[in-house]
Tab-separated table of C-alpha atoms and ligand atoms in Angstrom:
chain	number	residue	atom	x	y	z
A	202	VAL	CA	-14.736	9.952	15.570
A	203	THR	CA	-13.078	6.949	13.426
A	204	THR	CA	-12.377	4.348	16.005
A	205	PRO	CA	-8.428	3.696	15.883
A	206	LEU	CA	-7.576	0.600	14.386
A	207	ILE	CA	-5.916	-0.733	17.387
A	208	GLU	CA	-9.056	-0.256	19.532
A	209	ARG	CA	-11.530	-1.504	16.848
A	210	PHE	CA	-9.664	-4.835	16.497
A	211	ARG	CA	-8.087	-5.385	20.023
A	212	ASP	CA	-9.236	-8.910	20.280
A	213	ARG	CA	-6.994	-10.034	17.189
A	214	LEU	CA	-3.902	-7.805	18.226
A	215	PRO	CA	-1.017	-8.449	20.322
A	216	VAL	CA	-1.918	-5.281	22.558
A	217	GLY	CA	-2.630	-5.204	26.260
A	218	PRO	CA	-3.982	-2.617	28.363
A	219	GLU	CA	-0.743	-1.477	28.787
A	220	THR	CA	0.082	-0.676	25.282
A	221	PRO	CA	0.131	2.796	24.514
A	222	ILE	CA	-2.396	3.353	21.489
A	223	VAL	CA	-0.786	5.716	18.626
A	224	SER	CA	-3.411	6.576	16.571
A	225	LEU	CA	-3.888	8.994	13.389
A	226	GLY	CA	-7.304	7.516	12.848
A	227	GLU	CA	-6.294	4.536	10.566
A	228	GLY	CA	-8.435	1.633	9.125
A	229	SER	CA	-12.550	1.423	8.520
A	230	THR	CA	-11.372	2.353	4.699
A	231	PRO	CA	-13.848	2.291	2.284
A	232	LEU	CA	-15.325	-0.555	0.191
A	233	LEU	CA	-16.362	0.735	-3.293
A	234	PRO	CA	-18.505	-0.737	-5.909
A	235	ALA	CA	-16.371	-0.597	-9.469
A	236	PRO	CA	-19.285	-1.052	-11.766
A	237	ARG	CA	-17.528	-0.209	-15.181
A	238	LEU	CA	-14.391	-2.342	-14.430
A	239	SER	CA	-16.891	-4.730	-13.206
A	240	GLU	CA	-18.583	-4.606	-16.485
A	241	ARG	CA	-15.642	-4.962	-18.550
A	242	LEU	CA	-14.049	-7.319	-16.833
A	243	GLY	CA	-17.391	-9.658	-16.826
A	244	LEU	CA	-17.224	-9.634	-12.547
A	245	GLU	CA	-18.245	-7.971	-9.418
A	246	LEU	CA	-15.023	-5.924	-8.352
A	247	TRP	CA	-14.949	-4.097	-5.133
A	248	LEU	CA	-11.741	-1.694	-4.498
A	249	LYS	CA	-10.197	-1.493	-0.631
A	250	TRP	CA	-9.824	2.307	-1.271
A	251	GLU	CA	-6.562	2.390	1.349
A	252	PRO	CA	-5.646	5.916	0.394
A	253	ALA	CA	-8.071	6.720	2.894
A	254	ASN	CA	-5.604	6.118	5.431
A	255	PRO	CA	-3.605	9.236	6.960
A	256	SER	CA	-0.778	8.828	5.399
A	257	GLY	CA	-2.317	8.194	2.217
A	258	SER	CA	-1.494	4.314	1.890
A	259	TYR	CA	-2.104	0.705	4.045
A	260	LYS	CA	1.149	1.227	5.742
A	261	ASP	CA	-0.686	2.955	8.360
A	262	ARG	CA	-2.594	-0.233	9.797
A	263	GLY	CA	0.778	-2.064	10.502
A	264	MET	CA	2.386	1.522	11.283
A	265	THR	CA	0.171	2.074	14.206
A	266	LEU	CA	0.889	-0.752	15.843
A	267	ALA	CA	4.414	-1.099	15.141
A	268	VAL	CA	5.106	2.469	16.747
A	269	SER	CA	2.703	1.794	19.698
A	270	LYS	CA	4.388	-1.751	20.512
A	271	ALA	CA	8.137	0.293	19.985
A	272	VAL	CA	6.855	2.987	22.348
A	273	GLU	CA	5.399	0.513	25.015
A	274	ALA	CA	9.147	-1.017	24.726
A	275	GLY	CA	10.715	2.611	24.936
A	276	ALA	CA	12.093	2.858	21.804
A	277	SER	CA	13.421	6.679	21.283
A	278	ALA	CA	13.593	6.705	17.547
A	279	VAL	CA	12.508	4.440	14.728
A	280	ILE	CA	14.449	3.104	11.177
A	281	CYS	CA	13.249	1.870	8.131
A	282	ALA	CA	14.467	1.953	4.554
A	283	SER	CA	11.526	2.435	2.118
A	284	THR	CA	10.277	3.026	-1.440
A	285	GLY	CA	8.408	5.984	0.605
A	286	ASN	CA	4.982	4.937	1.919
A	287	THR	CA	6.124	3.170	4.953
A	288	ALA	CA	8.773	6.216	5.291
A	289	ALA	CA	6.010	8.774	5.072
A	290	SER	CA	3.748	6.906	7.351
A	291	ALA	CA	7.057	6.082	10.319
A	292	ALA	CA	7.218	9.609	10.106
A	293	ALA	CA	3.882	10.635	10.227
A	294	TYR	CA	3.606	7.541	13.090
A	295	ALA	CA	6.723	9.266	15.105
A	296	ALA	CA	5.763	12.624	14.974
A	297	ARG	CA	2.388	11.816	17.011
A	298	ALA	CA	4.374	9.764	19.065
A	299	GLY	CA	7.143	12.304	19.502
A	300	ILE	CA	10.128	9.984	18.773
A	301	GLY	CA	12.700	10.042	16.142
A	302	ALA	CA	12.478	8.767	12.816
A	303	VAL	CA	15.316	7.696	10.670
A	304	VAL	CA	14.308	7.111	7.049
A	305	LEU	CA	16.596	5.417	4.334
A	306	GLN	CA	15.654	5.998	0.873
A	307	PRO	CA	17.098	4.294	-2.831
A	308	GLU	CA	18.629	7.478	-4.172
A	309	GLY	CA	16.361	9.499	-6.875
A	310	ALA	CA	13.928	6.729	-6.769
A	311	VAL	CA	11.187	7.685	-4.000
A	312	ALA	CA	8.028	9.494	-5.720
A	313	SER	CA	7.994	13.398	-4.915
A	314	GLY	CA	5.162	13.258	-2.884
A	315	LYS	CA	6.373	10.637	-0.140
A	316	VAL	CA	9.824	12.271	0.345
A	317	ALA	CA	7.944	15.453	1.003
A	318	GLN	CA	5.872	13.638	3.743
A	319	SER	CA	8.555	12.446	5.292
A	320	ARG	CA	10.312	15.498	5.366
A	321	ILE	CA	7.209	17.759	7.244
A	322	HIS	CA	7.089	15.065	9.540
A	323	GLY	CA	10.596	15.975	10.613
A	324	ALA	CA	12.202	12.732	9.805
A	325	ARG	CA	15.513	12.933	9.344
A	326	VAL	CA	15.591	11.932	5.583
A	327	LEU	CA	18.712	10.211	4.088
A	328	GLN	CA	19.283	9.547	0.587
A	329	VAL	CA	21.476	5.875	0.015
A	330	ARG	CA	23.246	5.554	-2.764
A	331	GLY	CA	22.242	2.128	-4.027
A	332	SER	CA	19.099	0.489	-4.429
A	333	PHE	CA	16.155	-0.226	-1.605
A	334	ASP	CA	17.633	-3.727	-1.301
A	335	ASP	CA	20.810	-1.817	-0.202
A	336	ALA	CA	18.925	0.485	2.235
A	337	LEU	CA	17.088	-1.896	3.809
A	338	SER	CA	20.942	-4.089	4.342
A	339	ALA	CA	21.993	-0.886	6.215
A	340	ALA	CA	18.625	-0.441	8.361
A	341	ARG	CA	18.856	-4.051	9.494
A	342	ALA	CA	22.057	-3.907	10.599
A	343	LEU	CA	21.815	-0.100	12.593
A	344	ALA	CA	18.855	-1.656	14.512
A	345	ASP	CA	20.936	-4.632	15.499
A	346	ARG	CA	22.879	-2.207	17.651
A	347	GLY	CA	19.565	-1.300	19.390
A	348	THR	CA	19.555	2.456	19.245
A	349	HIS	CA	16.553	2.549	16.960
A	350	ALA	CA	13.399	0.508	16.053
A	351	LEU	CA	13.080	-1.228	13.133
A	352	VAL	CA	9.363	-0.309	11.620
A	353	ASN	CA	9.785	-2.524	7.927
A	354	SER	CA	7.466	-5.246	7.210
A	355	LEU	CA	10.054	-7.442	9.133
A	356	ASN	CA	8.756	-6.099	12.085
A	357	PRO	CA	6.381	-8.818	12.866
A	358	HIS	CA	3.520	-6.123	14.380
A	359	ARG	CA	3.660	-4.771	10.796
A	360	ILE	CA	2.086	-7.695	9.749
A	361	GLU	CA	-0.034	-7.810	12.647
A	362	GLY	CA	-1.930	-5.013	11.983
A	363	GLN	CA	-2.097	-5.197	8.111
A	364	LYS	CA	-4.167	-8.408	8.614
A	365	THR	CA	-7.133	-6.232	9.744
A	366	ALA	CA	-7.787	-5.068	5.715
A	367	VAL	CA	-9.164	-8.629	5.335
A	368	PHE	CA	-11.515	-8.721	8.766
A	369	GLU	CA	-12.608	-5.243	7.454
A	370	ILE	CA	-13.394	-6.796	4.186
A	371	VAL	CA	-15.296	-9.691	5.126
A	372	ASP	CA	-17.361	-7.502	7.592
A	373	GLU	CA	-18.704	-5.224	4.533
A	374	LEU	CA	-19.416	-7.976	2.177
A	375	GLY	CA	-20.691	-10.703	4.922
A	376	ALA	CA	-18.715	-13.598	3.623
A	377	LEU	CA	-15.280	-14.416	1.851
A	378	PRO	CA	-14.923	-13.126	-1.883
A	379	HIS	CA	-13.733	-15.290	-4.554
A	380	ALA	CA	-10.054	-13.535	-4.586
A	381	PHE	CA	-8.149	-10.554	-2.870
A	382	VAL	CA	-5.751	-9.168	-5.489
A	383	LEU	CA	-3.135	-6.955	-4.456
A	384	PRO	CA	0.476	-5.449	-5.244
A	385	TYR	CA	3.839	-7.300	-4.436
A	386	GLY	CA	6.749	-5.648	-3.408
A	387	GLY	CA	8.649	-6.613	-0.928
A	388	GLY	CA	5.337	-9.432	-0.124
A	389	GLY	CA	4.740	-7.673	3.780
A	390	ASN	CA	0.869	-7.237	2.365
A	391	THR	CA	0.596	-10.725	0.959
A	392	VAL	CA	1.697	-12.510	3.908
A	393	SER	CA	-0.749	-10.416	6.342
A	394	TYR	CA	-3.654	-10.907	3.899
A	395	ALA	CA	-3.030	-14.631	3.918
A	396	ARG	CA	-2.818	-14.583	8.242
A	397	GLY	CA	-5.640	-12.658	7.873
A	398	LEU	CA	-7.636	-14.920	6.207
A	399	ALA	CA	-5.915	-18.193	8.047
A	400	GLU	CA	-7.342	-16.666	11.641
A	401	LEU	CA	-11.076	-16.302	9.984
A	402	GLY	CA	-10.822	-19.878	8.777
A	403	GLY	CA	-11.596	-19.365	5.727
A	404	ARG	CA	-10.413	-19.788	1.810
A	405	ALA	CA	-9.758	-17.426	-0.659
A	406	ARG	CA	-7.564	-16.794	-3.760
A	407	LEU	CA	-5.153	-14.186	-3.012
A	408	VAL	CA	-3.599	-13.010	-6.000
A	409	SER	CA	-0.072	-11.031	-5.435
A	410	ALA	CA	1.021	-9.110	-8.878
A	411	GLN	CA	4.804	-8.189	-8.784
A	412	ALA	CA	6.255	-6.261	-11.603
A	413	ALA	CA	7.503	-8.304	-14.267
A	414	ASP	CA	11.323	-5.605	-14.209
A	415	ARG	CA	11.578	-5.389	-10.560
A	416	ARG	CA	14.375	-3.182	-10.228
A	417	ARG	CA	13.403	-0.799	-12.874
A	418	THR	CA	9.465	-0.787	-13.102
A	419	VAL	CA	7.546	2.887	-12.963
A	420	ALA	CA	6.090	1.614	-10.091
A	421	THR	CA	8.394	2.873	-8.102
A	422	ALA	CA	6.710	1.670	-4.522
A	423	ILE	CA	7.484	-2.106	-5.736
A	424	ARG	CA	10.818	-1.688	-7.127
A	425	ILE	CA	12.270	-3.948	-4.839
A	426	ALA	CA	14.500	-6.623	-6.595
A	427	ALA	CA	15.001	-9.076	-3.709
A	428	PRO	CA	11.562	-9.125	-1.564
A	429	ALA	CA	12.298	-9.525	2.223
A	430	HIS	CA	9.374	-11.813	2.050
A	431	ARG	CA	9.296	-13.836	-0.801
A	432	GLU	CA	10.195	-17.189	1.067
A	433	ALA	CA	6.904	-16.827	2.731
A	434	VAL	CA	5.537	-15.834	0.124
A	435	GLU	CA	5.717	-19.042	-1.581
A	436	SER	CA	5.264	-21.694	1.102
A	437	LEU	CA	1.412	-19.705	0.903
A	438	ASP	CA	-1.058	-20.401	-0.942
A	439	ALA	CA	-0.723	-17.626	-2.734
A	440	GLU	CA	-0.677	-17.236	-6.800
A	441	VAL	CA	2.228	-14.533	-8.242
A	442	ALA	CA	1.374	-13.127	-10.803
A	443	THR	CA	3.675	-10.792	-13.274
A	444	VAL	CA	2.765	-7.804	-14.871
A	445	THR	CA	5.076	-5.334	-17.322
A	446	ASP	CA	4.997	-1.481	-16.483
A	447	ALA	CA	2.637	-0.929	-20.060
A	448	GLN	CA	0.188	-3.657	-18.179
A	449	ILE	CA	0.447	-1.298	-14.805
A	450	LEU	CA	-0.337	2.305	-16.157
A	451	GLU	CA	-2.794	0.985	-18.475
A	452	ALA	CA	-4.404	-0.236	-15.243
A	453	TRP	CA	-3.510	2.644	-13.679
A	454	ALA	CA	-5.304	4.836	-15.992
A	455	GLU	CA	-8.501	3.103	-16.698
A	456	LEU	CA	-9.046	3.319	-12.801
A	457	ALA	CA	-8.671	7.016	-12.771
A	458	ARG	CA	-10.943	7.807	-16.049
A	459	LEU	CA	-13.588	4.839	-15.784
A	460	GLU	CA	-14.166	5.052	-11.796
A	461	GLY	CA	-12.823	8.668	-11.142
A	462	LEU	CA	-9.877	6.799	-8.659
A	463	PHE	CA	-6.317	7.853	-8.690
A	464	CYS	CA	-4.041	5.606	-7.320
A	465	GLU	CA	0.115	5.650	-7.766
A	466	PRO	CA	1.034	3.320	-10.545
A	467	SER	CA	1.943	0.371	-8.003
A	468	SER	CA	-1.556	0.073	-6.637
A	469	ALA	CA	-3.048	-0.436	-10.142
A	470	ALA	CA	-0.243	-3.835	-9.861
A	471	GLY	CA	-3.261	-6.131	-8.808
A	472	LEU	CA	-5.840	-5.082	-11.536
A	473	ALA	CA	-3.030	-5.109	-14.030
A	474	ALA	CA	-3.247	-8.783	-13.133
A	475	LEU	CA	-6.958	-9.360	-13.021
A	476	ALA	CA	-7.259	-7.865	-16.860
A	477	LEU	CA	-4.901	-10.649	-17.643
A	478	ASP	CA	-7.229	-13.472	-16.239
A	479	PRO	CA	-10.550	-12.325	-15.192
A	480	PRO	CA	-12.378	-15.007	-13.331
A	481	ARG	CA	-15.466	-14.417	-14.858
A	482	GLY	CA	-19.029	-14.346	-12.540
A	483	LYS	CA	-17.130	-14.142	-9.348
A	484	GLN	CA	-16.379	-11.363	-6.330
A	485	VAL	CA	-13.149	-10.499	-6.378
A	486	VAL	CA	-11.415	-7.557	-4.395
A	487	ALA	CA	-9.060	-5.430	-5.294
A	488	THR	CA	-7.062	-3.463	-2.510
A	489	ILE	CA	-5.565	0.142	-4.388
A	490	THR	CA	-2.270	0.499	-1.338
A	491	GLY	CA	-1.632	4.229	-2.382
A	492	HIS	CA	-3.029	7.879	-3.201
A	493	GLY	CA	-2.254	8.852	-6.650
A	494	LEU	CA	-1.038	12.325	-5.306
A	495	LYS	CA	1.769	10.599	-3.700
A	496	ASP	CA	3.221	10.169	-7.155
A	497	PRO	CA	1.944	13.524	-9.246
A	498	ASP	CA	5.110	13.407	-11.751
A	499	THR	CA	4.143	9.941	-13.548
A	500	ALA	CA	0.726	11.366	-14.020
A	501	ALA	CA	1.729	14.689	-15.441
A	502	ARG	CA	3.984	12.349	-17.974
A	503	ILE	CA	1.402	10.641	-18.935
A	504	ALA	CA	-1.988	12.038	-19.396
A	505	PRO	CA	-2.944	14.501	-21.458
A	506	ASP	CA	-0.992	18.216	-21.383
A	507	ALA	CA	-3.214	21.137	-19.803
A	508	VAL	CA	-4.017	23.793	-22.356
A	509	LEU	CA	-2.926	27.600	-22.062
A	510	VAL	CA	-5.960	30.011	-23.199
A	511	ASP	CA	-7.214	33.398	-23.124
A	512	PRO	CA	-9.495	34.151	-20.679
A	513	ASP	CA	-11.979	34.532	-23.233
A	514	PRO	CA	-15.195	32.584	-23.936
A	515	ASP	CA	-15.077	31.789	-27.608
A	516	ALA	CA	-11.493	30.844	-27.278
A	517	ILE	CA	-12.470	28.290	-23.921
A	518	ALA	CA	-15.465	27.190	-26.435
A	519	ALA	CA	-12.916	26.291	-29.284
A	520	ALA	CA	-10.432	24.511	-26.553
A	521	ALA	CA	-12.456	22.922	-24.425
A	522	GLY	CA	-13.814	20.073	-27.314
A	523	ALA	CA	-15.786	17.662	-26.877
A	524	ALA	CA	-16.076	17.409	-23.060
B	299	LIG	C1	1.585	1.781	-2.592
B	299	LIG	O1	7.163	1.905	1.341
B	299	LIG	O2	8.032	-1.240	0.505
B	299	LIG	O3	4.380	-6.567	-0.843
B	299	LIG	O4	9.027	1.064	1.421
B	299	LIG	O5	3.990	1.241	-0.984
B	299	LIG	O6	3.866	-5.381	1.276
B	299	LIG	O7	5.938	-4.700	0.188
B	299	LIG	C2	5.931	-0.051	0.147
B	299	LIG	C3	5.379	-0.736	-1.010
B	299	LIG	C4	2.196	-1.974	-2.743
B	299	LIG	C5	4.047	-3.268	-2.195
B	299	LIG	N1	1.267	-0.704	-2.959
B	299	LIG	O8	3.484	-4.137	-0.836
B	299	LIG	C6	7.917	0.952	1.338
B	299	LIG	C7	7.590	-0.353	0.429
B	299	LIG	C8	2.392	0.563	-2.380
B	299	LIG	C9	3.566	0.716	-1.471
B	299	LIG	C10	3.322	-2.037	-2.023
B	299	LIG	C11	4.345	-0.944	-1.731
B	299	LIG	P1	4.425	-5.315	-0.136
């Protein structure tokens, strides 16, 4: 039985004995070695595999706390704007809690798996004519009216919950790594990691990788023009790296081919940054934030096509190639 994240880290989270725990078995995700990428980059790479969370992304770490605290405060519904993963997570935890969820998504810019998740959990899914940034402004304004609890990463409980990834990593490695690398969309997770590090009282490099073209990147999860946590990220000791879509997609495909791990494109932004400037010989932890199945369409566009054959061994042997 997976211990709920709030139980595992109760003494380091803002919960009391009366806080109801809304859990789907989040956290305690695998820390996987990456032998081939390590060799290629000349360092010791570990991957924090956050797709193992129940909704398939790291968002669940913050959402278990945000929804538990919303229920504790008497909320009957949550609201968020999202590029897809926050929405899927909010929809899942709201369903578990038996409360409503309204999710605002930029029209036509959310990967299909994420939309399917939000819909099947019974969230009210609204496609906003505009960008993620427009949707977030609207969500904040509506939440200010007091009818819905905002569960975007502006909700401080989201940041608190997400810092637990750092605790798990350091527990498993037995010490701080040289560096943490992760994608940078709105910046909430970067702020969370910095907080986790500060609470451990240690120092490590924190490298956050953003898309060069924030407004149009293929990595739709991080297609955010105006990061909500930009000022906070700039005030931290984090290093912001910038990667192109070509670099993101190359790192993404390499992870799939060399290590057998399928993530969504955004999740490979940190690996793309690492490839640009690998700290030789050092121990590095890259956080892989979301599952590849969330965005099957990008994989289908880029990966080799399936080949149609007759059910005939000769035809299949001829078509099988070197594999
Ligand atoms: C897979 O769901 O912003 O820098 O609305 O889904 O903490 O924003 C998602 C962001 C990285 C960026 N990887 O993290 C949303 C949303 C994945 C993501 C990020 C997101 P932050």
